[in-house]
mmCIF file of the C-alpha atoms, coordinates in Angstrom:
data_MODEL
# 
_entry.id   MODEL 
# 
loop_
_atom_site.group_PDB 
_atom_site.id 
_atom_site.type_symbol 
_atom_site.label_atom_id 
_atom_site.label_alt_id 
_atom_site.label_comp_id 
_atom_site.label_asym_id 
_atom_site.label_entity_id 
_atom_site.label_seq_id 
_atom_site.pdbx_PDB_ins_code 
_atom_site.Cartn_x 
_atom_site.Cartn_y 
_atom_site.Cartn_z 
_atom_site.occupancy 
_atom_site.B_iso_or_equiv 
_atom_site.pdbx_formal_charge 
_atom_site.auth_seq_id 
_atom_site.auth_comp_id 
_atom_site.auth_asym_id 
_atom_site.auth_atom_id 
_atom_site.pdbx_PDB_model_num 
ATOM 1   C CA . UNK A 1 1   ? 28.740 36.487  -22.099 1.00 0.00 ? 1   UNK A CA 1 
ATOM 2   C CA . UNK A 1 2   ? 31.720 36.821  -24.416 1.00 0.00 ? 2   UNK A CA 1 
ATOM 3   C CA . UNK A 1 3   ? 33.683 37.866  -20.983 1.00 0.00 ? 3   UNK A CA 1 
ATOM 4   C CA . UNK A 1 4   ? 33.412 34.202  -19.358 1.00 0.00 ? 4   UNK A CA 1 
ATOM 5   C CA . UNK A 1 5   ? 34.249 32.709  -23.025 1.00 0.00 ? 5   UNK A CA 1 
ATOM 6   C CA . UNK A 1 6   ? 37.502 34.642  -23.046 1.00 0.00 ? 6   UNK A CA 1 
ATOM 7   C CA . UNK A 1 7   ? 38.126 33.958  -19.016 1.00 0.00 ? 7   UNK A CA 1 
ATOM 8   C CA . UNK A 1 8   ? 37.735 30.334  -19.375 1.00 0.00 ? 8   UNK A CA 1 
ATOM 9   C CA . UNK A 1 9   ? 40.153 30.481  -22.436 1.00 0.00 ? 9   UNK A CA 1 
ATOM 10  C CA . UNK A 1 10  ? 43.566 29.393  -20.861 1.00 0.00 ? 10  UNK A CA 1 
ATOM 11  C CA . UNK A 1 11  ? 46.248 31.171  -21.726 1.00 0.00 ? 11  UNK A CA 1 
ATOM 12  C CA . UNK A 1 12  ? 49.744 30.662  -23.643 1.00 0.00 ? 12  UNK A CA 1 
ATOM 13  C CA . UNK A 1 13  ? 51.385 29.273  -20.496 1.00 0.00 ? 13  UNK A CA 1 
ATOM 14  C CA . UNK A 1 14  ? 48.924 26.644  -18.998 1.00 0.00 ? 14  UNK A CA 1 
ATOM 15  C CA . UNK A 1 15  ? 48.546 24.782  -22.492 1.00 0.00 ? 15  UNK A CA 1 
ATOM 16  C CA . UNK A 1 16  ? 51.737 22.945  -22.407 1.00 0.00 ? 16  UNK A CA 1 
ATOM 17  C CA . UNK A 1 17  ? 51.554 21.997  -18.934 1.00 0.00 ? 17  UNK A CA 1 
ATOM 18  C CA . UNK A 1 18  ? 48.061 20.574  -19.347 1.00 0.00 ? 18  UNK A CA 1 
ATOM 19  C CA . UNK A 1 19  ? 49.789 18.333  -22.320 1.00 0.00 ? 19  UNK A CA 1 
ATOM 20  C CA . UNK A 1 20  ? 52.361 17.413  -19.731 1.00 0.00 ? 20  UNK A CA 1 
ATOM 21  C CA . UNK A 1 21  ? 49.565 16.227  -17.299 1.00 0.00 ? 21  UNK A CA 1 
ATOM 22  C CA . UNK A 1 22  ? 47.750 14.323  -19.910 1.00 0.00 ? 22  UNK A CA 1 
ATOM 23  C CA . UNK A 1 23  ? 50.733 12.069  -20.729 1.00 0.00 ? 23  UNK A CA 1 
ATOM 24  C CA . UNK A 1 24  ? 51.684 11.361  -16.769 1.00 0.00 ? 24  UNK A CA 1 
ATOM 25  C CA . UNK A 1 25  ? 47.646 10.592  -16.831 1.00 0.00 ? 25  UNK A CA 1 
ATOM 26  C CA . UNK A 1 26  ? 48.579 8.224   -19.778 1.00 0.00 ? 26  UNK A CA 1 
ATOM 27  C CA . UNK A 1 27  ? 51.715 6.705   -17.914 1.00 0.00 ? 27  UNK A CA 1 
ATOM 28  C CA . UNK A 1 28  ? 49.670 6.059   -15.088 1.00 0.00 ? 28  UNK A CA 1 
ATOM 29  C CA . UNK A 1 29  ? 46.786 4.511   -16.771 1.00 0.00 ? 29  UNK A CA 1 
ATOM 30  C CA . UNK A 1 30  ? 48.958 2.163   -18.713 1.00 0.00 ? 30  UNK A CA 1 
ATOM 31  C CA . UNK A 1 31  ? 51.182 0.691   -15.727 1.00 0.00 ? 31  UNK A CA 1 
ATOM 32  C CA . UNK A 1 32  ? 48.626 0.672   -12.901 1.00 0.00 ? 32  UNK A CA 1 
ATOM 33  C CA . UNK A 1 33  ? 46.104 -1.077  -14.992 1.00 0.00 ? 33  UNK A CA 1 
ATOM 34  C CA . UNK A 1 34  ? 46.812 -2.038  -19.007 1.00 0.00 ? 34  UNK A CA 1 
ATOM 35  C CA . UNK A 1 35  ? 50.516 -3.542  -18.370 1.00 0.00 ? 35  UNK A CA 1 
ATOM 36  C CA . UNK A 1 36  ? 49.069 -5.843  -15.059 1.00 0.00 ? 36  UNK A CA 1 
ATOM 37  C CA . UNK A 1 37  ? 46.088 -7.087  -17.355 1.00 0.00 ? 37  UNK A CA 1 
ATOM 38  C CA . UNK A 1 38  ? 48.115 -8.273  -20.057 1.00 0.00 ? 38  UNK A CA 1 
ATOM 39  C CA . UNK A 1 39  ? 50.189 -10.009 -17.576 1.00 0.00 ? 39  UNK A CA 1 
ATOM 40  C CA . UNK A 1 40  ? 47.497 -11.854 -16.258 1.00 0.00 ? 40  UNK A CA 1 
ATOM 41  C CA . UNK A 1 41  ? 46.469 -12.600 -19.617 1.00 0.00 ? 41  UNK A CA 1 
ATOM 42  C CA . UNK A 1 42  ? 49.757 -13.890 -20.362 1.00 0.00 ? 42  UNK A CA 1 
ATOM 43  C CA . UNK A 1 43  ? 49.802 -16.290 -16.996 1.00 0.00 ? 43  UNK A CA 1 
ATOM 44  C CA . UNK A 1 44  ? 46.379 -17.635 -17.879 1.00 0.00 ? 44  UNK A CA 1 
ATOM 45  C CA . UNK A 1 45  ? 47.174 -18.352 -21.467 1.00 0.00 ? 45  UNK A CA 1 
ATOM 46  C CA . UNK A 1 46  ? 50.453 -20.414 -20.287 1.00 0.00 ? 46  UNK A CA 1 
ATOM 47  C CA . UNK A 1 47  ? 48.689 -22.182 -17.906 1.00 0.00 ? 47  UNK A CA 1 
ATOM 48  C CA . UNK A 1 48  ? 46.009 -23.242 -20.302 1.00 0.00 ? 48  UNK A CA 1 
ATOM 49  C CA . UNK A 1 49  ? 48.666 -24.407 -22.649 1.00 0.00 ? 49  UNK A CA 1 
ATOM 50  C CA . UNK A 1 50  ? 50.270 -26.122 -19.909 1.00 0.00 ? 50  UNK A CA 1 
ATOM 51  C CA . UNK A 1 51  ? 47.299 -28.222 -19.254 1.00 0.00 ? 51  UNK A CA 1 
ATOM 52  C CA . UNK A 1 52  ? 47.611 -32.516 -19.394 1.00 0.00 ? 52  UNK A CA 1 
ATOM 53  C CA . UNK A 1 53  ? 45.602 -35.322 -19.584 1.00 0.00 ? 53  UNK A CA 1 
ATOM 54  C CA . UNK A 1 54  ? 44.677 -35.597 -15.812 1.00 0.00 ? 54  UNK A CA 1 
ATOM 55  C CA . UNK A 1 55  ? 45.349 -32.653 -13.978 1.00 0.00 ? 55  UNK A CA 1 
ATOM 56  C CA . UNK A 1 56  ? 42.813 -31.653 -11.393 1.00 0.00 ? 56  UNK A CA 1 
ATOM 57  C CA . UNK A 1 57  ? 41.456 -28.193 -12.411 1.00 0.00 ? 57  UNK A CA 1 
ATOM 58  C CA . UNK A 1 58  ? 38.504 -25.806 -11.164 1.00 0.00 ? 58  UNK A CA 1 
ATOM 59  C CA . UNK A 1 59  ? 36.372 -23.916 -13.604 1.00 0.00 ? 59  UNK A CA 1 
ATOM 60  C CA . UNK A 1 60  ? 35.480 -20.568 -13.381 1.00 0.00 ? 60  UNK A CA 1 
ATOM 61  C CA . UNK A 1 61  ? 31.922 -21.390 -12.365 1.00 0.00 ? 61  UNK A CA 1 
ATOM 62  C CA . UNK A 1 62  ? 33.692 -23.435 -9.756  1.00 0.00 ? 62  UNK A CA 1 
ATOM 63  C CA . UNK A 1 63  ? 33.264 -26.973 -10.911 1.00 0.00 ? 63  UNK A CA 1 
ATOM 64  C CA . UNK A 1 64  ? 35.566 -29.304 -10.152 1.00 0.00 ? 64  UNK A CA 1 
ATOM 65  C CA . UNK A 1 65  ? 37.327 -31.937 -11.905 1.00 0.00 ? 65  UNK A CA 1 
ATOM 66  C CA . UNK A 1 66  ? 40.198 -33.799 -13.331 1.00 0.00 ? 66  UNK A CA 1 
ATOM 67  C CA . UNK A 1 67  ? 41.319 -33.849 -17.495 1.00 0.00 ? 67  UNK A CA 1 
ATOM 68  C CA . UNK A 1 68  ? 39.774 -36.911 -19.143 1.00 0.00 ? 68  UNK A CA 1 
ATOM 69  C CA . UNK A 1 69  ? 40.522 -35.480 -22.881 1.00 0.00 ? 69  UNK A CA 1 
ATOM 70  C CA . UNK A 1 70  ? 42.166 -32.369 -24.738 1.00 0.00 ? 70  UNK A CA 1 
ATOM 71  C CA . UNK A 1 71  ? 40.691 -31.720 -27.487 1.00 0.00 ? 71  UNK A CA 1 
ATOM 72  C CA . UNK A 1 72  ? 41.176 -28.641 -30.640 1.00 0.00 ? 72  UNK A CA 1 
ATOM 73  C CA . UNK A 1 73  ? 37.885 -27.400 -29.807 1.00 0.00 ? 73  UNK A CA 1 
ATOM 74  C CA . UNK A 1 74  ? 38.014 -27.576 -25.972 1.00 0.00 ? 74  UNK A CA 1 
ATOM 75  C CA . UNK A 1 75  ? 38.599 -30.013 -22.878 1.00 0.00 ? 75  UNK A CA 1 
ATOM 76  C CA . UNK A 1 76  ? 36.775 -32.815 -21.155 1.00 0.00 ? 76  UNK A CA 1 
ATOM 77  C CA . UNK A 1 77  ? 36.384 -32.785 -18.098 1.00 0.00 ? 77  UNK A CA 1 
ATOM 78  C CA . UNK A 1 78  ? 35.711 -36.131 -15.871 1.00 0.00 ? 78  UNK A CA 1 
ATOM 79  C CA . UNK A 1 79  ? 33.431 -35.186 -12.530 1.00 0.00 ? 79  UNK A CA 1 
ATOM 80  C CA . UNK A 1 80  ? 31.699 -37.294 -10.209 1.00 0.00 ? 80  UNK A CA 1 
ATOM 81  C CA . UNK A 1 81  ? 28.633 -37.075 -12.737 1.00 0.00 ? 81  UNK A CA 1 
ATOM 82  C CA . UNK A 1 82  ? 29.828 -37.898 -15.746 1.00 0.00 ? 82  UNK A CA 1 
ATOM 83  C CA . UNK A 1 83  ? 32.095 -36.700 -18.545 1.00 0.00 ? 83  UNK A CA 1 
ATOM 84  C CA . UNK A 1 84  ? 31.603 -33.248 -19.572 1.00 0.00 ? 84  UNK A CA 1 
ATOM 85  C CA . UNK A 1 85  ? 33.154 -30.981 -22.196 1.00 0.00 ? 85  UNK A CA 1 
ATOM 86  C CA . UNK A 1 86  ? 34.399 -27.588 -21.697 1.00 0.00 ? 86  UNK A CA 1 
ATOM 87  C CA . UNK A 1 87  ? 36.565 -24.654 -23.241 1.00 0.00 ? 87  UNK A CA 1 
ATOM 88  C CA . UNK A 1 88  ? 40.195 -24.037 -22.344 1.00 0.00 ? 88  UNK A CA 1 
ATOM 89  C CA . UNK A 1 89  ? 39.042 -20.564 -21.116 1.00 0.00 ? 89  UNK A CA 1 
ATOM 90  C CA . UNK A 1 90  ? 36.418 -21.735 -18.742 1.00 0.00 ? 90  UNK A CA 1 
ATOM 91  C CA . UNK A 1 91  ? 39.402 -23.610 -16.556 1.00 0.00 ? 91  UNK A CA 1 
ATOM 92  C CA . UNK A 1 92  ? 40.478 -20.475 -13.680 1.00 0.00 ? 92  UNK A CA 1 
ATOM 93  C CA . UNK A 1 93  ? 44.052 -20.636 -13.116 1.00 0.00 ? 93  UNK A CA 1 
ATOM 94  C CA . UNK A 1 94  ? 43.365 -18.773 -9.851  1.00 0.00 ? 94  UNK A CA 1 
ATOM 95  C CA . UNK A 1 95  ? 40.634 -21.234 -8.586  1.00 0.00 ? 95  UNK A CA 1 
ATOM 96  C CA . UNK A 1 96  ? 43.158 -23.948 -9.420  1.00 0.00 ? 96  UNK A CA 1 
ATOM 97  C CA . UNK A 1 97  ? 45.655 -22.578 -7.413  1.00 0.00 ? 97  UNK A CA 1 
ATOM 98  C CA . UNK A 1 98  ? 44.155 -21.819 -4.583  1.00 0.00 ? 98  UNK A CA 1 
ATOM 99  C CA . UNK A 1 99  ? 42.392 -25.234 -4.403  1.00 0.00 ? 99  UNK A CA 1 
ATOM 100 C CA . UNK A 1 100 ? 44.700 -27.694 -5.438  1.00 0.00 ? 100 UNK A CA 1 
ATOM 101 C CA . UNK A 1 101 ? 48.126 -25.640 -5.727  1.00 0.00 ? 101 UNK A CA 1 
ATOM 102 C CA . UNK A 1 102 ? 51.084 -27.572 -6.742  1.00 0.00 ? 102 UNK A CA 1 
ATOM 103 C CA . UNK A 1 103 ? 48.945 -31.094 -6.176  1.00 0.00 ? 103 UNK A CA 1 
ATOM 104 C CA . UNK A 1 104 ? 46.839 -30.658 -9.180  1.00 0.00 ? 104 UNK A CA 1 
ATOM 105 C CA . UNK A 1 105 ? 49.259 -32.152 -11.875 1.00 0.00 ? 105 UNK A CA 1 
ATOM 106 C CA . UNK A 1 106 ? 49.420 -35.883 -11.833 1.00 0.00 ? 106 UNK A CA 1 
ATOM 107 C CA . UNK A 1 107 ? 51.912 -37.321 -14.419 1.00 0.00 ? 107 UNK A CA 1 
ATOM 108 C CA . UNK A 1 108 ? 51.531 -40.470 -15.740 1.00 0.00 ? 108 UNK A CA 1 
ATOM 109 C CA . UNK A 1 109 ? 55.115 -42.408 -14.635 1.00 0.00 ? 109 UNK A CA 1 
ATOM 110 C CA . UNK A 1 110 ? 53.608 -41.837 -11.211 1.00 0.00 ? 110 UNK A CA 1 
ATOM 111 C CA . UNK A 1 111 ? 50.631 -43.850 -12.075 1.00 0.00 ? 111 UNK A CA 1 
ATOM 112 C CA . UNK A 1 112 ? 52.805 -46.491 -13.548 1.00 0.00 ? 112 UNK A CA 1 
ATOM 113 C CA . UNK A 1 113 ? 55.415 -46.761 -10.950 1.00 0.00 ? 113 UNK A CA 1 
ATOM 114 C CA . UNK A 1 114 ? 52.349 -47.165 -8.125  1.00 0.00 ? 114 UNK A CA 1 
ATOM 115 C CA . UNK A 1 115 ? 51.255 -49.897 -10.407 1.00 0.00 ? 115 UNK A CA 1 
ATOM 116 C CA . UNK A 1 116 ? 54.599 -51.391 -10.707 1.00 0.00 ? 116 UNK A CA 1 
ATOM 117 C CA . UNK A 1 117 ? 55.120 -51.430 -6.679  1.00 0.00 ? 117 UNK A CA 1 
ATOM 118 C CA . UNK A 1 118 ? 51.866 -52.849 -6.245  1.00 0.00 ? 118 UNK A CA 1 
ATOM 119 C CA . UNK A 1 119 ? 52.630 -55.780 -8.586  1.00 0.00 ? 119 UNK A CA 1 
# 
């Protein structure tokens, strides 16, 4: 028994090495999957701060509707049923895109200048 103990000891040379492949483990971990998160996070959290008063959006349980109100504590969202209020986090930047792209912001001098040409 003591044999296999002091076989499956490794020896003075493999020690560093294994080190070595821990840390390219580490590298690896960090830019094929901790670096590309935080990314994301950081595109998500711009585009919920980028958010205005009647921009189309898409929820992440795939409701659909356009800003009414932005509130501190979240975001209302007018659908064809009625005025309903939501958190910032709940609107998928990803859903938005892919739905409405770069149609879903509607600024408000558009509004007015249709309204002026129709006068």
């Amino acid at each position: 028994m003591l044999t296999i103990f002091l076989q499956a000891a490794p020896s003075g040379g493999s020690s560093p090495m294994m080190l070595i492949m821990m840390g390219v483990m580490f590298v690896g971990f960090y830019f094929l999957m901790i670096r590309p998160q935080m990314k994301k996070q950081k595109q998500e959290k711009k585009f919920q701060d980028e958010l205005k008063v009647g921009s189309r959006v898409v929820l992440t349980s795939g409701l659909h509707g356009r800003i009414a109100q932005i509130q501190e504590d979240g975001i209302v969202i007018e659908t064809l049923s009625g005025k309903l209020k939501f958190e910032k986090a709940a609107i998928s930047r990803e859903f938005t895109a892919a739905r409405f792209g770069d149609k879903a912001t509607v600024t408000s001098d558009k509004k007015e200048t249709v309204e002026i040409e129709k006068k």
